[in-house]
């Protein structure tokens, strides 16, 4: 049995670090293969189509917030369940063949990485032009040729693409973490966390009060609430909730029954465990 | 008296349409001047620094959701208040010198516009490479020279840059609206809507229950709730609330007093009115 695990590529992204961590968790259950995709949406769709077994996709960063494409795709693809959560520390480096920061005219990276380093860039490369890319590693293959261009990516990516690191870490906040979900089509009832989402029959966020009261009365802690537009009309929202409880608990089952009666559409994404992974360059160096 | 109104440029963006609509509302109060900026953050900072009088910035789109840079900047810059809200219909066109859709190899636009047209692109230009830009109009000046490249922008932008429209509308959802806020430093207590944000003393989204109960007991309708990370640590959030009520009402003042005692930091962004603007190309043609 070979498990195919998809992630946002090309090689060297933080998503690949998370996928690699999940691959290690599957050790002993079968062979594993990591497959890069050009977008988060394509990774998720490949999993929903059963072209691959798992999608390892970012859901939330501690600085930039929710990854909306992941939430929206999970809502729209009813056969997907969350198998696991991975928390990965994000530590950005500036990769360049330039000899000094002052010679940098262009800095490329994913918009979230550019956002997470904006103060550092303002202080150290105030004149550099910031150019968004589809992943932190998209342009790394082209960086060997220039001496006025840099990219923001991980130290691991610098190692993979054989590029010098001129500064590290450059994140504005040292407490920078991304939470990834492993999505698959297997039903998952066990685990410390449960995620769900719902739309409301009354199109007013005030109607969120009743679902929150149901959780509060059952002593279920919420670790996250995020709203997304229904895409039907301005001012109509879905709400994504993460519960610190398992579907295997009676209080959760009872609360979900009560939620059924006060929501319009209720989607339950399963229960799962979470683990934290510090990437260790020396292990791969 | 000349009012300087900043927006995300270059010329031809939806932000400029919103800024133009606000300029018309100021008619008779003084001269007005529209100033393009290269990023939303720079527009907002220029307003907080009093370099300009108003920032007209997007806060929420009915498909793509909240504009996080706007929410985060408003939280961080304590002298800013919301002066007005503008709702602008978004109708995307495909601008190109190419003679057919099949010859298109690259499509440029702001990530939100690319996201809003993704199904249309998949069906009509499945092989085109999608390239993110900082605004819908950033590359329009370069589009005259190529016949394999297109950009997604408004019909107004096509008119301004003298570019042919090969397809319109191309939004996946016809109900596509963006809400803009006009930010300034004047105190604003009057208007049908009030916006605020808070962090919670207990770092758990379940603690949101008490603020919602306060609003519900005072019969204040909420039109929006959005969470953002505090940027201190993963799992800590701020909540942005829009109320359908005015700071000039006693029930709002009483609720805000009660909110003070159950929140950690409470920021009140003022009361304001909202208006809807359909852009009329013929008026400017």
Coordinates of C-alpha atoms in Angstrom, one line a residue:
Chain A
X1 CA 0.0 0.0 0.0
X2 CA 1.4 3.4 -1.0
X3 CA -0.1 6.6 0.4
X4 CA 0.1 9.7 -1.8
X5 CA 0.3 12.9 0.2
X6 CA -0.3 16.2 -1.7
X7 CA 1.0 19.6 -0.8
X8 CA 1.5 23.1 -2.2
X9 CA 4.8 23.0 -4.1
X10 CA 7.3 23.3 -5.5
X11 CA 9.6 21.5 -3.2
X12 CA 10.9 23.4 -0.2
X13 CA 7.6 25.1 1.0
X14 CA 6.4 25.1 4.6
X15 CA 3.6 22.9 3.3
X16 CA 6.2 20.3 2.3
X17 CA 7.7 20.4 5.8
X18 CA 4.3 19.7 7.2
X19 CA 3.7 16.9 4.6
X20 CA 7.1 15.4 5.5
X21 CA 6.1 15.5 9.2
X22 CA 2.8 13.6 8.4
X23 CA 4.7 11.1 6.2
X24 CA 6.9 10.3 9.3
X25 CA 3.7 9.7 11.3
X26 CA 2.5 7.1 8.7
X27 CA 5.8 5.2 9.1
X28 CA 5.1 1.5 9.3
X29 CA 1.6 1.7 7.8
X30 CA 2.9 1.5 4.2
X31 CA 5.0 3.3 1.6
X32 CA 4.5 7.0 1.2
X33 CA 4.9 9.5 -1.7
X34 CA 4.9 13.3 -1.5
X35 CA 3.3 15.1 -4.5
X36 CA 3.6 18.8 -5.1
X37 CA 0.7 20.8 -6.6
X38 CA 0.7 24.3 -8.0
X39 CA -2.2 25.5 -5.7
X40 CA -3.8 24.7 -2.4
X41 CA -7.2 24.3 -4.2
X42 CA -5.7 21.7 -6.6
X43 CA -4.2 19.7 -3.7
X44 CA -7.6 19.6 -2.0
X45 CA -9.5 18.7 -5.2
X46 CA -7.1 15.9 -5.9
X47 CA -7.9 14.4 -2.5
X48 CA -11.7 14.8 -2.9
X49 CA -11.4 13.1 -6.3
X50 CA -9.4 10.3 -4.6
X51 CA -6.4 10.9 -7.0
X52 CA -4.3 11.1 -3.8
X53 CA -4.9 9.9 -0.3
X54 CA -4.2 13.0 1.8
X55 CA -3.9 16.8 1.3
X56 CA -1.6 18.6 3.8
X57 CA -2.9 22.2 3.6
X58 CA -2.5 25.3 5.8
X59 CA -5.6 26.5 7.6
X60 CA -4.4 29.3 9.9
X61 CA -1.2 31.3 10.6
X62 CA -0.7 33.1 13.9
X63 CA 0.0 36.4 12.2
X64 CA -1.9 36.4 8.9
X65 CA -5.0 34.5 10.1
X66 CA -7.2 32.0 8.3
X67 CA -6.3 30.5 4.9
X68 CA -9.6 31.1 3.2
X69 CA -9.1 28.8 0.2
X70 CA -8.8 25.8 2.6
X71 CA -11.9 26.7 4.6
X72 CA -14.0 27.4 1.4
X73 CA -12.9 24.2 -0.3
X74 CA -13.7 22.1 2.8
X75 CA -17.2 23.6 2.9
X76 CA -17.8 22.8 -0.8
X77 CA -16.4 19.3 -0.9
X78 CA -18.7 17.1 1.3
X79 CA -16.6 13.9 1.3
X80 CA -13.5 15.5 3.0
X81 CA -12.7 14.9 6.7
X82 CA -9.9 16.2 8.8
X83 CA -7.5 13.4 9.7
X84 CA -4.9 15.3 11.7
X85 CA -3.6 18.8 12.6
X86 CA 0.1 19.8 12.5
X87 CA 1.5 22.9 14.0
X88 CA 4.7 24.1 12.3
X89 CA 6.9 27.0 13.4
X90 CA 7.6 29.4 10.6
X91 CA 11.0 31.0 10.5
X92 CA 11.7 33.0 7.4
X93 CA 15.1 33.6 5.8
X94 CA 16.1 36.0 3.1
X95 CA 17.7 34.0 0.2
X96 CA 19.8 35.8 -2.4
X97 CA 23.0 35.8 -4.4
X98 CA 23.4 39.6 -3.7
X99 CA 26.4 40.5 -1.5
X100 CA 24.5 43.2 0.5
X101 CA 21.0 44.1 1.5
X102 CA 21.4 47.5 0.0
X103 CA 21.7 46.1 -3.5
X104 CA 18.3 44.4 -3.4
X105 CA 15.8 45.8 -5.8
X106 CA 13.2 43.0 -5.8
X107 CA 12.0 40.7 -3.0
X108 CA 9.7 37.8 -4.1
X109 CA 7.5 35.6 -1.9
X110 CA 4.0 34.3 -1.1
X111 CA 1.9 37.3 0.1
X112 CA 1.6 35.8 3.6
X113 CA 5.4 35.6 3.9
X114 CA 5.8 39.2 2.6
X115 CA 3.1 40.3 5.2
X116 CA 4.9 38.5 8.0
X117 CA 8.2 40.2 7.3
X118 CA 6.9 43.7 6.4
X119 CA 8.5 45.6 9.3
X120 CA 11.9 43.9 8.8
X121 CA 11.8 44.7 5.1
X122 CA 10.8 48.3 5.8
X123 CA 13.8 48.7 8.2
X124 CA 16.4 46.8 6.2
X125 CA 15.5 47.1 2.5
X126 CA 13.2 50.2 2.3
X127 CA 13.6 50.6 -1.4
X128 CA 13.0 47.0 -2.5
X129 CA 10.0 46.2 -4.6
X130 CA 7.8 43.4 -3.0
X131 CA 6.5 41.0 -5.6
X132 CA 3.8 38.3 -4.7
X133 CA 4.2 34.7 -5.8
X134 CA 2.1 31.6 -5.6
X135 CA 4.4 29.9 -3.0
X136 CA 7.5 30.8 -1.1
X137 CA 9.6 28.6 -3.4
X138 CA 8.2 29.5 -6.8
X139 CA 11.1 31.7 -8.0
X140 CA 13.9 30.0 -6.2
X141 CA 15.0 28.2 -9.4
X142 CA 15.6 31.6 -11.1
X143 CA 17.5 33.2 -8.2
X144 CA 21.0 31.8 -9.1
X145 CA 21.1 34.2 -12.1
X146 CA 20.6 37.6 -10.4
X147 CA 22.4 39.7 -7.8
X148 CA 19.7 42.3 -7.2
X149 CA 16.8 39.9 -6.3
X150 CA 15.9 38.0 -3.1
X151 CA 13.2 35.6 -2.0
X152 CA 11.7 34.9 1.4
X153 CA 11.6 31.2 2.2
X154 CA 12.7 28.7 4.8
X155 CA 16.3 27.8 5.6
X156 CA 15.4 24.3 4.3
X157 CA 14.5 25.8 0.9
X158 CA 17.9 27.6 0.9
X159 CA 19.5 24.3 1.4
X160 CA 17.4 22.5 -1.3
X161 CA 18.0 25.2 -3.9
X162 CA 21.6 25.8 -2.9
X163 CA 21.1 29.5 -2.2
X164 CA 22.9 31.7 0.4
X165 CA 20.9 33.0 3.4
X166 CA 21.8 36.7 3.9
X167 CA 19.5 37.2 6.9
X168 CA 17.6 34.9 9.3
X169 CA 15.2 34.9 11.0
X170 CA 13.4 37.9 9.5
X171 CA 9.8 37.4 10.7
X172 CA 8.4 40.5 12.5
X173 CA 7.0 38.2 15.2
X174 CA 9.1 35.4 16.6
X175 CA 5.9 33.6 17.6
X176 CA 5.0 32.6 14.1
X177 CA 3.2 29.3 13.6
X178 CA 1.1 27.8 10.9
X179 CA -1.5 25.2 11.6
X180 CA -2.0 22.6 8.8
X181 CA -4.8 20.1 8.4
X182 CA -4.4 16.7 6.8
X183 CA -7.5 16.1 4.8
X184 CA -8.7 12.8 3.5
X185 CA -11.9 10.9 2.8
X186 CA -11.8 8.5 5.7
X187 CA -14.4 9.0 8.4
X188 CA -12.7 10.2 11.7
X189 CA -14.6 10.1 15.0
X190 CA -11.6 9.8 17.4
X191 CA -9.2 12.6 18.5
X192 CA -9.0 15.5 20.9
X193 CA -10.4 18.2 18.5
X194 CA -13.5 18.4 16.4
X195 CA -14.2 20.9 13.6
X196 CA -17.5 21.9 12.0
X197 CA -19.1 24.7 10.1
X198 CA -22.6 26.0 9.6
X199 CA -24.8 28.5 7.9
X200 CA -27.7 30.1 9.8
X201 CA -31.4 30.2 8.9
X202 CA -31.6 33.9 10.0
X203 CA -29.0 35.7 8.0
X204 CA -27.6 37.7 10.9
X205 CA -24.4 37.0 12.8
X206 CA -26.4 37.7 16.0
X207 CA -28.0 34.3 15.4
X208 CA -24.5 32.9 16.3
X209 CA -25.5 33.4 19.9
X210 CA -27.6 30.2 20.1
X211 CA -24.9 27.8 18.8
X212 CA -22.4 29.4 21.2
X213 CA -24.9 28.9 24.1
X214 CA -25.3 25.2 23.2
X215 CA -21.5 24.7 23.4
X216 CA -21.2 26.7 26.6
X217 CA -23.9 24.8 28.4
X218 CA -22.2 21.5 27.4
X219 CA -18.9 22.8 28.8
X220 CA -17.3 22.4 25.4
X221 CA -14.4 24.8 24.9
X222 CA -14.1 26.5 21.5
X223 CA -10.5 27.1 20.3
X224 CA -11.5 29.0 17.2
X225 CA -14.4 30.8 15.4
X226 CA -14.0 32.1 11.9
X227 CA -16.6 33.6 9.6
X228 CA -16.6 33.2 5.8
X229 CA -19.0 34.7 3.3
X230 CA -21.7 32.3 2.0
X231 CA -20.9 33.8 -1.5
X232 CA -24.7 34.2 -2.0
X233 CA -24.9 37.8 -0.9
X234 CA -23.0 40.4 1.0
X235 CA -23.7 40.1 4.7
X236 CA -24.4 36.3 4.8
X237 CA -21.9 34.2 6.6
X238 CA -20.8 30.7 7.4
X239 CA -19.1 30.0 10.7
X240 CA -16.2 27.6 11.2
X241 CA -15.8 26.3 14.8
X242 CA -13.0 24.2 16.3
X243 CA -14.0 22.4 19.5
X244 CA -11.7 21.0 22.2
X245 CA -13.7 17.8 22.4
X246 CA -14.2 14.6 20.5
X247 CA -17.1 13.2 18.5
X248 CA -16.8 10.1 20.6
X249 CA -18.1 12.1 23.7
X250 CA -21.8 12.0 24.5
X251 CA -21.9 15.8 25.3
X252 CA -20.6 16.5 21.8
X253 CA -23.2 14.2 20.1
X254 CA -26.0 15.9 22.1
X255 CA -24.7 19.4 21.3
X256 CA -24.6 18.5 17.6
X257 CA -28.2 17.4 17.7
X258 CA -29.2 20.7 19.3
X259 CA -27.1 22.5 16.6
X260 CA -29.0 20.8 13.8
X261 CA -32.2 22.5 14.9
X262 CA -30.7 26.1 15.0
X263 CA -28.5 26.0 11.9
X264 CA -29.4 25.9 8.2
X265 CA -26.6 23.6 6.9
X266 CA -24.3 21.9 9.4
X267 CA -21.1 20.2 8.2
X268 CA -19.0 18.1 10.6
X269 CA -15.4 17.6 9.5
X270 CA -14.5 14.9 12.0
X271 CA -12.4 14.5 15.1
X272 CA -8.6 14.5 15.0
X273 CA -5.4 14.8 17.1
X274 CA -2.8 17.6 16.8
X275 CA 1.0 17.5 16.9
X276 CA 3.7 20.2 16.8
X277 CA 6.8 19.8 14.6
X278 CA 10.0 21.8 14.8
X279 CA 11.8 21.4 11.6
X280 CA 15.4 20.2 12.2
X281 CA 17.6 21.2 9.2
X282 CA 20.5 19.1 10.4
X283 CA 18.4 15.9 10.1
X284 CA 18.1 16.6 6.4
X285 CA 21.4 18.5 5.8
Chain B
X1 CA -10.2 73.7 1.7
X2 CA -9.0 70.7 -0.3
X3 CA -9.7 67.2 0.8
X4 CA -7.2 64.6 -0.2
X5 CA -8.7 61.1 -0.7
X6 CA -6.3 58.2 -0.9
X7 CA -7.0 54.8 -2.6
X8 CA -5.2 51.7 -3.8
X9 CA -4.0 52.6 -7.3
X10 CA -2.9 52.8 -10.0
X11 CA -5.9 54.6 -11.6
X12 CA -8.8 52.3 -12.6
X13 CA -9.1 50.1 -9.6
X14 CA -12.4 49.4 -7.9
X15 CA -11.0 51.3 -5.0
X16 CA -10.8 54.4 -7.2
X17 CA -14.4 53.9 -8.2
X18 CA -15.3 53.9 -4.5
X19 CA -13.1 57.0 -3.9
X20 CA -14.7 58.7 -6.8
X21 CA -18.2 58.0 -5.3
X22 CA -17.0 59.5 -1.9
X23 CA -15.6 62.5 -3.7
X24 CA -19.1 63.1 -5.2
X25 CA -20.6 62.9 -1.6
X26 CA -18.2 65.7 -0.5
X27 CA -19.4 67.9 -3.4
X28 CA -20.0 71.4 -2.1
X29 CA -17.9 71.0 1.0
X30 CA -14.6 72.0 -0.7
X31 CA -12.2 70.9 -3.4
X32 CA -11.2 67.3 -3.6
X33 CA -8.2 65.4 -4.9
X34 CA -7.8 61.6 -5.4
X35 CA -4.4 60.2 -4.6
X36 CA -3.3 56.7 -5.6
X37 CA -1.1 54.6 -3.3
X38 CA 0.8 51.4 -4.1
X39 CA -0.7 49.4 -1.2
X40 CA -3.8 49.5 1.1
X41 CA -1.5 49.7 4.1
X42 CA 0.2 52.9 2.7
X43 CA -3.2 54.5 2.1
X44 CA -4.3 53.9 5.7
X45 CA -0.9 55.0 7.2
X46 CA -1.0 58.2 5.2
X47 CA -4.4 59.0 6.7
X48 CA -3.3 58.1 10.3
X49 CA -0.3 60.4 9.7
X50 CA -2.7 63.2 8.5
X51 CA -0.8 63.4 5.2
X52 CA -4.2 62.9 3.5
X53 CA -7.7 63.4 4.9
X54 CA -9.4 60.2 4.0
X55 CA -8.5 56.6 3.0
X56 CA -11.1 54.7 0.9
X57 CA -10.2 51.1 1.5
X58 CA -12.0 47.7 0.9
X59 CA -13.0 45.9 4.1
X60 CA -15.0 42.9 2.8
X61 CA -16.0 41.2 -0.5
X62 CA -19.1 39.0 -0.7
X63 CA -17.1 36.1 -2.3
X64 CA -13.6 36.4 -0.9
X65 CA -14.4 37.7 2.6
X66 CA -12.6 40.1 4.8
X67 CA -9.7 42.3 3.7
X68 CA -7.4 41.5 6.6
X69 CA -4.8 44.3 6.0
X70 CA -7.6 46.9 6.5
X71 CA -8.9 45.3 9.8
X72 CA -5.4 44.8 11.2
X73 CA -4.3 48.4 10.4
X74 CA -7.5 49.8 11.9
X75 CA -6.8 47.9 15.1
X76 CA -3.2 49.1 15.2
X77 CA -3.7 52.8 14.5
X78 CA -5.8 54.3 17.3
X79 CA -6.6 57.7 15.8
X80 CA -8.6 56.3 12.9
X81 CA -12.4 56.4 12.7
X82 CA -14.9 55.1 10.1
X83 CA -16.5 58.1 8.4
X84 CA -18.7 56.2 5.9
X85 CA -19.3 52.8 4.2
X86 CA -19.7 52.4 0.4
X87 CA -21.0 49.2 -1.3
X88 CA -19.7 48.9 -4.8
X89 CA -20.9 46.1 -7.3
X90 CA -17.9 44.3 -8.7
X91 CA -18.2 43.3 -12.4
X92 CA -15.0 41.9 -13.8
X93 CA -14.0 42.0 -17.5
X94 CA -11.1 40.3 -19.3
X95 CA -8.9 42.9 -21.0
X96 CA -6.5 41.8 -23.8
X97 CA -5.2 42.6 -27.2
X98 CA -5.4 38.9 -28.0
X99 CA -7.9 38.0 -30.7
X100 CA -9.2 34.8 -29.0
X101 CA -9.4 33.3 -25.6
X102 CA -7.5 30.2 -26.8
X103 CA -4.4 32.2 -27.5
X104 CA -4.1 33.4 -23.8
X105 CA -1.1 32.1 -21.9
X106 CA -1.0 34.4 -18.9
X107 CA -3.8 36.1 -17.0
X108 CA -2.8 38.8 -14.4
X109 CA -4.9 40.3 -11.6
X110 CA -5.2 40.9 -7.9
X111 CA -5.5 37.5 -6.1
X112 CA -9.1 38.4 -5.0
X113 CA -10.1 39.0 -8.7
X114 CA -8.4 35.8 -9.8
X115 CA -10.3 34.0 -7.0
X116 CA -13.6 35.5 -8.0
X117 CA -13.3 34.4 -11.7
X118 CA -11.7 31.0 -11.1
X119 CA -14.5 28.8 -12.5
X120 CA -14.9 31.0 -15.6
X121 CA -11.1 30.8 -16.2
X122 CA -11.2 27.0 -15.7
X123 CA -14.0 26.7 -18.3
X124 CA -12.7 29.2 -20.8
X125 CA -8.9 29.4 -20.5
X126 CA -8.0 26.1 -18.9
X127 CA -4.3 26.4 -19.9
X128 CA -3.7 30.0 -18.9
X129 CA -1.2 30.7 -16.2
X130 CA -2.7 32.9 -13.4
X131 CA -0.3 35.5 -12.0
X132 CA -1.1 37.6 -8.9
X133 CA -0.5 41.3 -8.9
X134 CA -0.9 44.1 -6.3
X135 CA -3.9 45.6 -7.9
X136 CA -6.3 44.9 -10.8
X137 CA -4.7 47.7 -12.8
X138 CA -1.0 47.2 -12.1
X139 CA 0.0 45.6 -15.4
X140 CA -2.6 47.3 -17.7
X141 CA 0.1 49.8 -19.0
X142 CA 2.1 46.8 -20.4
X143 CA -0.8 45.0 -22.0
X144 CA -0.8 46.9 -25.3
X145 CA 2.4 45.1 -26.3
X146 CA 1.4 41.5 -26.0
X147 CA -1.1 39.2 -27.7
X148 CA -1.0 36.2 -25.4
X149 CA -1.6 38.0 -22.1
X150 CA -4.8 39.3 -20.4
X151 CA -5.8 41.0 -17.2
X152 CA -8.9 40.9 -15.1
X153 CA -10.2 44.5 -14.2
X154 CA -13.3 46.6 -14.6
X155 CA -14.8 47.9 -17.8
X156 CA -13.9 51.4 -16.6
X157 CA -10.2 50.3 -16.4
X158 CA -10.5 49.0 -20.0
X159 CA -11.8 52.5 -21.0
X160 CA -9.0 54.3 -19.1
X161 CA -6.2 52.2 -20.5
X162 CA -7.7 51.9 -24.0
X163 CA -7.8 48.1 -23.9
X164 CA -10.3 45.8 -25.6
X165 CA -12.7 43.8 -23.5
X166 CA -12.8 40.2 -24.8
X167 CA -15.4 38.9 -22.2
X168 CA -17.6 40.6 -19.6
X169 CA -18.9 39.8 -17.0
X170 CA -16.6 36.9 -16.0
X171 CA -17.3 36.8 -12.2
X172 CA -18.4 33.3 -11.1
X173 CA -21.1 34.9 -8.9
X174 CA -23.2 37.7 -10.3
X175 CA -23.9 38.9 -6.7
X176 CA -20.4 40.2 -6.2
X177 CA -20.1 43.3 -4.0
X178 CA -17.2 44.9 -2.1
X179 CA -17.8 47.1 0.9
X180 CA -15.4 49.9 1.4
X181 CA -14.8 52.0 4.5
X182 CA -13.8 55.7 4.4
X183 CA -11.3 56.2 7.2
X184 CA -10.4 59.5 8.7
X185 CA -9.3 61.0 12.0
X186 CA -12.5 62.9 12.8
X187 CA -14.7 61.6 15.6
X188 CA -17.9 60.1 14.3
X189 CA -20.9 59.5 16.6
X190 CA -23.8 59.7 14.1
X191 CA -24.9 57.2 11.6
X192 CA -26.9 53.9 11.3
X193 CA -23.9 51.6 11.8
X194 CA -21.2 51.2 14.5
X195 CA -18.1 49.1 14.3
X196 CA -15.8 48.0 17.1
X197 CA -13.2 45.4 17.9
X198 CA -12.0 43.7 21.1
X199 CA -9.6 41.2 22.5
X200 CA -10.7 38.9 25.3
X201 CA -9.2 38.5 28.8
X202 CA -9.7 34.7 28.6
X203 CA -7.9 33.6 25.4
X204 CA -10.7 31.4 24.2
X205 CA -13.3 32.1 21.5
X206 CA -15.9 30.7 23.9
X207 CA -15.5 33.9 25.8
X208 CA -17.2 35.6 22.8
X209 CA -20.5 34.4 24.3
X210 CA -20.7 37.2 26.9
X211 CA -20.3 40.1 24.4
X212 CA -22.9 38.5 22.1
X213 CA -25.3 38.1 25.0
X214 CA -24.9 41.8 25.9
X215 CA -25.8 42.8 22.3
X216 CA -28.7 40.4 22.2
X217 CA -30.2 41.6 25.5
X218 CA -30.0 45.2 24.2
X219 CA -31.7 44.2 20.9
X220 CA -28.8 45.3 18.9
X221 CA -28.5 43.4 15.6
X222 CA -25.0 42.4 14.5
X223 CA -24.4 42.5 10.8
X224 CA -20.9 41.0 10.9
X225 CA -18.4 39.2 13.1
X226 CA -14.9 38.6 12.0
X227 CA -12.0 37.1 13.9
X228 CA -8.4 38.1 13.4
X229 CA -5.3 36.7 15.2
X230 CA -3.9 38.9 17.9
X231 CA -0.4 38.1 16.4
X232 CA 0.8 37.3 19.9
X233 CA 0.3 33.5 19.8
X234 CA -1.5 30.9 17.7
X235 CA -5.1 30.5 19.0
X236 CA -5.5 34.1 20.4
X237 CA -8.0 36.2 18.5
X238 CA -9.5 39.7 18.1
X239 CA -13.2 40.0 17.1
X240 CA -14.5 42.8 14.8
X241 CA -18.2 43.5 15.1
X242 CA -20.5 45.6 13.0
X243 CA -23.7 46.8 14.8
X244 CA -26.9 48.0 13.2
X245 CA -27.2 50.8 15.7
X246 CA -25.7 54.2 16.4
X247 CA -23.4 55.5 19.2
X248 CA -26.0 58.2 19.7
X249 CA -28.4 55.6 21.1
X250 CA -28.6 55.0 24.8
X251 CA -28.8 51.2 24.4
X252 CA -25.5 51.3 22.5
X253 CA -23.7 53.4 25.1
X254 CA -25.0 51.1 27.9
X255 CA -23.9 47.9 26.0
X256 CA -20.4 49.4 25.4
X257 CA -20.0 50.0 29.1
X258 CA -20.9 46.4 29.8
X259 CA -18.5 45.3 27.0
X260 CA -15.7 47.2 28.8
X261 CA -15.9 44.9 31.7
X262 CA -15.8 41.6 29.7
X263 CA -13.1 42.5 27.1
X264 CA -9.4 43.1 27.4
X265 CA -8.9 45.9 24.9
X266 CA -12.0 47.5 23.3
X267 CA -11.7 49.8 20.3
X268 CA -14.6 51.8 19.0
X269 CA -14.3 52.9 15.4
X270 CA -17.3 55.2 15.4
X271 CA -20.8 55.4 13.8
X272 CA -21.4 56.0 10.1
X273 CA -23.9 55.8 7.3
X274 CA -23.7 53.4 4.3
X275 CA -24.5 54.0 0.6
X276 CA -24.5 51.8 -2.5
X277 CA -23.0 52.9 -5.8
X278 CA -23.5 51.4 -9.2
X279 CA -20.7 52.6 -11.4
X280 CA -22.0 54.1 -14.6
X281 CA -19.4 54.0 -17.4
X282 CA -21.4 56.3 -19.7
X283 CA -21.1 59.1 -17.2
X284 CA -17.3 59.0 -17.6
X285 CA -17.0 57.7 -21.2

